[in-house]
Short mmCIF file of C-alpha atoms in Angstrom, two decimals:
data_model
loop_
_atom_site.label_atom_id
_atom_site.label_comp_id
_atom_site.label_asym_id
_atom_site.label_seq_id
_atom_site.Cartn_x
_atom_site.Cartn_y
_atom_site.Cartn_z
CA MET F 1 -12.80 5.65 30.43
CA HIS F 2 -15.26 3.48 28.49
CA LEU F 3 -14.98 -0.23 29.26
CA THR F 4 -18.26 -1.47 27.83
CA LYS F 5 -16.74 -3.87 25.30
CA LEU F 6 -13.86 -4.85 27.57
CA GLU F 7 -16.34 -6.02 30.19
CA LEU F 8 -17.77 -8.43 27.62
CA TYR F 9 -14.35 -9.98 27.02
CA PRO F 10 -13.06 -11.04 30.44
CA THR F 11 -10.96 -14.10 31.31
CA ALA F 12 -10.06 -15.34 27.84
CA ILE F 13 -8.20 -12.18 26.86
CA SER F 14 -7.33 -10.24 29.99
CA VAL F 15 -6.51 -12.81 32.68
CA ILE F 16 -4.90 -15.81 30.99
CA PRO F 17 -1.98 -17.13 33.09
CA GLY F 18 1.29 -15.85 31.68
CA CYS F 19 -0.31 -13.13 29.56
CA THR F 20 -0.23 -9.39 30.07
CA PRO F 21 -3.73 -7.86 30.01
CA PRO F 22 -4.44 -4.76 27.90
CA ASN F 23 -3.00 -1.56 29.33
CA LEU F 24 -5.94 0.63 30.29
CA ALA F 25 -3.92 3.32 32.03
CA ASN F 26 -3.69 5.66 29.05
CA SER F 27 -6.93 4.82 27.24
CA THR F 28 -8.67 8.14 27.97
CA GLY F 29 -9.98 9.74 24.81
CA ARG F 30 -9.44 6.68 22.64
CA ASN F 31 -11.97 4.39 21.04
CA HIS F 32 -13.37 2.10 23.73
CA LEU F 33 -12.17 -0.94 21.77
CA THR F 34 -8.60 0.31 21.40
CA PRO F 35 -7.12 -1.58 24.41
CA VAL F 36 -8.65 -4.84 23.19
CA THR F 37 -7.55 -4.12 19.63
CA GLU F 38 -3.97 -3.48 20.71
CA TYR F 39 -3.94 -6.73 22.62
CA LEU F 40 -5.33 -8.68 19.69
CA GLN F 41 -2.66 -7.19 17.43
CA GLN F 42 0.12 -8.19 19.81
CA ARG F 43 -0.92 -11.84 19.42
CA ILE F 44 0.78 -12.87 22.66
CA SER F 45 1.33 -16.63 22.62
CA CYS F 46 0.41 -18.17 25.94
CA GLN F 47 0.74 -21.72 27.17
CA THR F 48 -2.37 -23.28 28.64
CA GLU F 49 -2.40 -26.36 30.79
CA GLY F 50 -2.86 -29.77 29.21
CA SER F 51 -2.88 -30.69 25.53
CA TRP F 52 -5.68 -28.34 24.51
CA LEU F 53 -3.53 -26.40 22.06
CA HIS F 54 -3.77 -29.37 19.71
CA ASP F 55 -7.28 -30.51 20.54
CA SER F 56 -10.39 -30.00 18.44
CA ASP F 57 -12.50 -26.87 18.60
CA GLU F 58 -15.41 -28.91 19.90
CA ASN F 59 -13.48 -30.29 22.88
CA ILE F 60 -12.12 -26.85 23.73
CA ILE F 61 -15.57 -25.25 23.55
CA GLU F 62 -16.99 -27.97 25.78
CA ARG F 63 -14.34 -27.19 28.41
CA VAL F 64 -14.92 -23.44 28.07
CA GLN F 65 -18.66 -23.95 28.56
CA ARG F 66 -17.91 -25.98 31.70
CA GLY F 67 -16.06 -23.02 33.18
CA ASN F 68 -12.46 -23.29 31.93
CA ARG F 69 -12.74 -19.84 30.35
CA GLU F 70 -9.03 -19.26 29.72
CA LEU F 71 -9.08 -21.96 27.03
CA PHE F 72 -11.01 -19.60 24.77
CA HIS F 73 -7.63 -18.03 24.04
CA VAL F 74 -6.73 -21.20 22.09
CA LEU F 75 -9.70 -20.62 19.77
CA PHE F 76 -8.69 -16.99 19.37
CA GLU F 77 -5.11 -17.91 18.43
CA ARG F 78 -6.28 -20.66 16.10
CA HIS F 79 -8.77 -18.64 14.06
CA TYR F 80 -7.60 -15.02 14.39
CA ASP F 81 -5.63 -14.85 11.12
CA ARG F 82 -8.48 -16.15 8.98
CA ILE F 83 -11.15 -13.89 10.44
CA ALA F 84 -8.80 -10.89 10.36
CA ALA F 85 -7.97 -11.48 6.68
CA TYR F 86 -11.66 -11.78 5.76
CA ILE F 87 -12.59 -8.56 7.55
CA ARG F 88 -9.55 -6.69 6.23
CA ARG F 89 -10.44 -7.62 2.65
CA SER F 90 -14.04 -6.58 3.23
CA LEU F 91 -13.45 -3.25 4.98
CA GLY F 92 -10.13 -2.04 3.61
CA ASP F 93 -9.53 0.54 6.33
CA ALA F 94 -6.94 -0.95 8.71
CA GLU F 95 -8.13 0.76 11.91
CA GLU F 96 -11.78 -0.04 11.24
CA ALA F 97 -10.83 -3.65 10.46
CA ARG F 98 -8.91 -4.03 13.74
CA ASP F 99 -11.90 -2.85 15.74
CA ALA F 100 -14.21 -5.14 13.76
CA VAL F 101 -11.99 -8.17 14.45
CA ALA F 102 -12.04 -7.30 18.15
CA GLU F 103 -15.82 -7.05 18.01
CA VAL F 104 -16.12 -10.50 16.40
CA PHE F 105 -14.19 -12.17 19.21
CA VAL F 106 -16.02 -10.11 21.84
CA ARG F 107 -19.30 -11.43 20.46
CA ALA F 108 -17.94 -14.96 20.16
CA TYR F 109 -16.82 -15.02 23.78
CA GLN F 110 -20.04 -13.44 24.99
CA GLY F 111 -22.07 -16.09 23.17
CA VAL F 112 -19.85 -19.11 23.79
CA ASP F 113 -22.33 -20.72 26.20
CA GLY F 114 -25.02 -20.55 23.52
CA PHE F 115 -22.96 -22.39 20.90
CA GLU F 116 -24.68 -25.76 20.37
CA LEU F 117 -22.14 -28.51 19.88
CA SER F 118 -24.91 -30.94 18.96
CA ALA F 119 -25.91 -28.84 15.93
CA GLY F 120 -22.82 -29.96 14.01
CA THR F 121 -21.76 -26.46 12.96
CA ARG F 122 -18.00 -25.97 12.73
CA TYR F 123 -16.74 -23.24 15.04
CA LEU F 124 -14.85 -21.56 12.19
CA THR F 125 -18.13 -21.33 10.27
CA TYR F 126 -19.74 -19.84 13.38
CA LEU F 127 -17.02 -17.16 13.61
CA TYR F 128 -17.40 -16.33 9.92
CA THR F 129 -21.16 -15.99 10.50
CA ILE F 130 -20.55 -13.48 13.30
CA ALA F 131 -18.17 -11.55 11.05
CA HIS F 132 -20.62 -11.64 8.12
CA ASN F 133 -23.47 -10.35 10.29
CA LEU F 134 -21.27 -7.63 11.78
CA LEU F 135 -20.19 -6.42 8.34
CA THR F 136 -23.76 -6.55 7.05
CA ASP F 137 -24.97 -4.48 10.01
CA ARG F 138 -22.23 -1.90 9.45
CA TRP F 139 -22.99 -1.56 5.77
CA ARG F 140 -26.71 -1.33 6.42
CA ARG F 141 -26.16 1.52 8.90
CA GLN F 142 -23.93 3.27 6.35
CA GLY F 143 -26.43 2.80 3.53
CA ASP F 144 -24.02 0.43 1.75
CA THR F 145 -21.60 3.31 1.15
CA ARG F 146 -17.99 2.73 2.12
CA ASP F 147 -14.56 4.04 1.28
CA THR F 148 -13.46 1.85 -1.62
CA GLU F 149 -9.93 3.20 -1.74
CA ASP F 150 -7.37 0.51 -2.51
CA SER F 151 -7.25 -1.69 0.58
CA ALA F 152 -3.93 -3.24 -0.32
CA GLN F 153 -1.87 -0.24 0.79
CA THR F 154 -1.18 -1.93 4.13
CA GLU F 155 0.03 -5.08 2.36
CA GLU F 156 2.45 -3.55 -0.13
CA ILE F 157 5.92 -5.03 -0.46
CA ALA F 158 8.64 -2.74 0.84
CA ASP F 159 10.95 -3.19 -2.13
CA GLY F 160 8.96 -4.13 -5.21
CA ALA F 161 11.98 -3.61 -7.45
CA ARG F 162 13.46 -6.87 -6.19
CA LEU F 163 10.48 -8.93 -7.29
CA PRO F 164 10.67 -10.97 -10.50
CA LEU F 165 8.81 -9.28 -13.34
CA GLU F 166 6.18 -12.05 -13.56
CA GLN F 167 5.42 -11.77 -9.85
CA MET F 168 5.15 -7.98 -10.05
CA LEU F 169 2.72 -8.24 -12.97
CA ARG F 170 0.68 -10.84 -11.12
CA ARG F 171 0.47 -8.62 -8.05
CA GLU F 172 -0.64 -5.72 -10.23
CA MET F 173 -3.36 -7.94 -11.70
CA ILE F 174 -4.53 -8.92 -8.22
CA GLU F 175 -4.69 -5.28 -7.16
CA ARG F 176 -6.76 -4.40 -10.24
CA VAL F 177 -9.19 -7.19 -9.43
CA ARG F 178 -9.41 -6.03 -5.80
CA GLN F 179 -10.25 -2.52 -6.92
CA SER F 180 -12.99 -3.87 -9.17
CA VAL F 181 -14.34 -6.14 -6.41
CA ALA F 182 -14.60 -3.07 -4.15
CA LYS F 183 -17.13 -1.61 -6.61
CA LEU F 184 -19.51 -4.55 -6.21
CA PRO F 185 -22.45 -4.59 -3.77
CA PRO F 186 -21.52 -5.83 -0.26
CA ASP F 187 -23.17 -9.25 -0.63
CA HIS F 188 -21.20 -9.88 -3.85
CA GLN F 189 -17.97 -8.82 -2.16
CA GLN F 190 -18.57 -11.13 0.78
CA ILE F 191 -19.26 -14.25 -1.26
CA ILE F 192 -16.05 -13.65 -3.22
CA HIS F 193 -14.02 -13.24 -0.03
CA LEU F 194 -15.56 -16.38 1.49
CA ALA F 195 -14.98 -18.38 -1.69
CA PHE F 196 -11.26 -17.50 -1.51
CA ASP F 197 -10.95 -19.49 1.75
CA ARG F 198 -10.34 -23.02 0.50
CA ASP F 199 -11.21 -24.47 3.90
CA LEU F 200 -14.81 -23.28 3.53
CA SER F 201 -17.17 -25.58 1.67
CA SER F 202 -20.28 -24.48 -0.18
CA GLY F 203 -22.21 -25.79 2.81
CA ASP F 204 -20.22 -23.53 5.13
CA ILE F 205 -20.88 -20.50 2.94
CA MET F 206 -24.57 -21.44 2.86
CA GLN F 207 -24.68 -21.25 6.67
CA ILE F 208 -22.59 -18.09 6.93
CA MET F 209 -24.67 -16.15 4.41
CA ASN F 210 -27.96 -17.75 5.49
CA LYS F 211 -28.69 -19.19 2.05
CA SER F 212 -31.52 -21.66 1.51
CA SER F 213 -29.39 -24.24 -0.32
CA ILE F 214 -26.00 -24.96 -1.85
CA THR F 215 -27.59 -24.29 -5.23
CA ALA F 216 -28.40 -20.78 -4.03
CA VAL F 217 -24.73 -20.29 -3.10
CA THR F 218 -23.60 -21.51 -6.53
CA SER F 219 -26.09 -19.25 -8.30
CA HIS F 220 -25.06 -16.23 -6.22
CA LEU F 221 -21.38 -16.84 -6.93
CA HIS F 222 -22.09 -17.26 -10.65
CA ARG F 223 -24.00 -13.96 -10.77
CA THR F 224 -21.23 -12.28 -8.82
CA MET F 225 -18.48 -13.44 -11.17
CA LYS F 226 -20.49 -12.28 -14.19
CA ARG F 227 -20.91 -8.88 -12.58
CA LEU F 228 -17.21 -8.72 -11.68
CA LYS F 229 -16.33 -9.51 -15.29
CA THR F 230 -18.53 -6.61 -16.42
CA VAL F 231 -16.87 -4.23 -13.94
CA LEU F 232 -13.40 -5.31 -15.06
CA GLU F 233 -14.34 -4.68 -18.68
CA GLN F 234 -15.71 -1.24 -17.75
CA ASP F 235 -12.36 -0.54 -16.08
CA GLY F 236 -10.59 -1.32 -19.35
CA TYR F 237 -9.71 -4.97 -18.70
CA PHE F 238 -10.99 -8.18 -20.17
CA ILE F 239 -11.01 -11.70 -18.78
CA ASP F 240 -9.11 -14.38 -20.65
CA ALA F 241 -9.38 -17.99 -19.48
CA THR F 242 -6.13 -19.71 -20.38
CA SER F 243 -4.80 -23.13 -19.61
CA LYS F 244 -1.29 -23.81 -18.36
CA GLY F 245 -0.37 -27.35 -17.50
CA GLY F 246 -4.00 -28.32 -17.32
CA ASP F 247 -4.88 -25.60 -14.80
CA SER F 248 -7.27 -22.88 -15.88
CA GLU F 249 -6.65 -19.45 -14.45
CA TRP F 250 -8.16 -16.02 -14.93
CA GLN F 251 -6.00 -13.32 -16.37
CA THR F 252 -6.69 -9.64 -16.93
CA ARG F 253 -5.08 -7.58 -19.65
CA LYS F 254 -5.36 -3.88 -20.26
CA GLN F 255 -7.02 -2.83 -23.48
CA ASN F 256 -5.27 -0.19 -25.55
CA ALA F 257 -6.93 2.95 -26.83
CA SER F 258 -8.30 1.19 -29.91
CA GLY F 259 -9.87 -1.56 -27.80
CA ASN F 260 -7.51 -4.30 -29.00
CA SER F 261 -5.46 -6.50 -26.67
#
């Protein structure tokens, strides 16, 4: 039984008071991250002592660094959904994404003592940076070749027939855009996924992607959107910027055989 990664993720996940640790009894022959992954997916809510569930990341990290290791679970619960969504959008494959999310929090816990509170970096930005570096390493090892099959299969609605027509069409548009995004180079995909998180500023993205300036982030995003527009047009769609109630939004429409809308 391989416990290499589990050994890097001790108190915060496996021995929090009131929580059930991952079941290792039947892990023979499975990926060595599977027990951790299963535990992460269960998302067991545990009560920790004091008011730390509502405290800032910085205060929690300070306590964790002083030895109160079980409080790391609060950070995990607080940021899991965001990091998981980012990785799921980037990788597509559900099983690979689960293991990658586990790896991010393994690395975060392993390096928690090295996180410098005085540097002023938000912990969410730090987690995104770990995820970004992990994805970049994976893609580099794979020669930037990945399965670009539609990643939304795991997010499909069970009964689409009950959706209003406008909502169904909007979902179809989103899926088309996702498929086109999957054809972009990894660095273009990542900046799009990061830009979708409204809680991340341009400064955050600059740190996560190790850019030299906010201007560099803006330029990268501009180049990416131009390239995405080209890919959409190659796929038979065109971008139409319309205004409804003062809000501009992007819409895609399928071209017919003659090339007219």
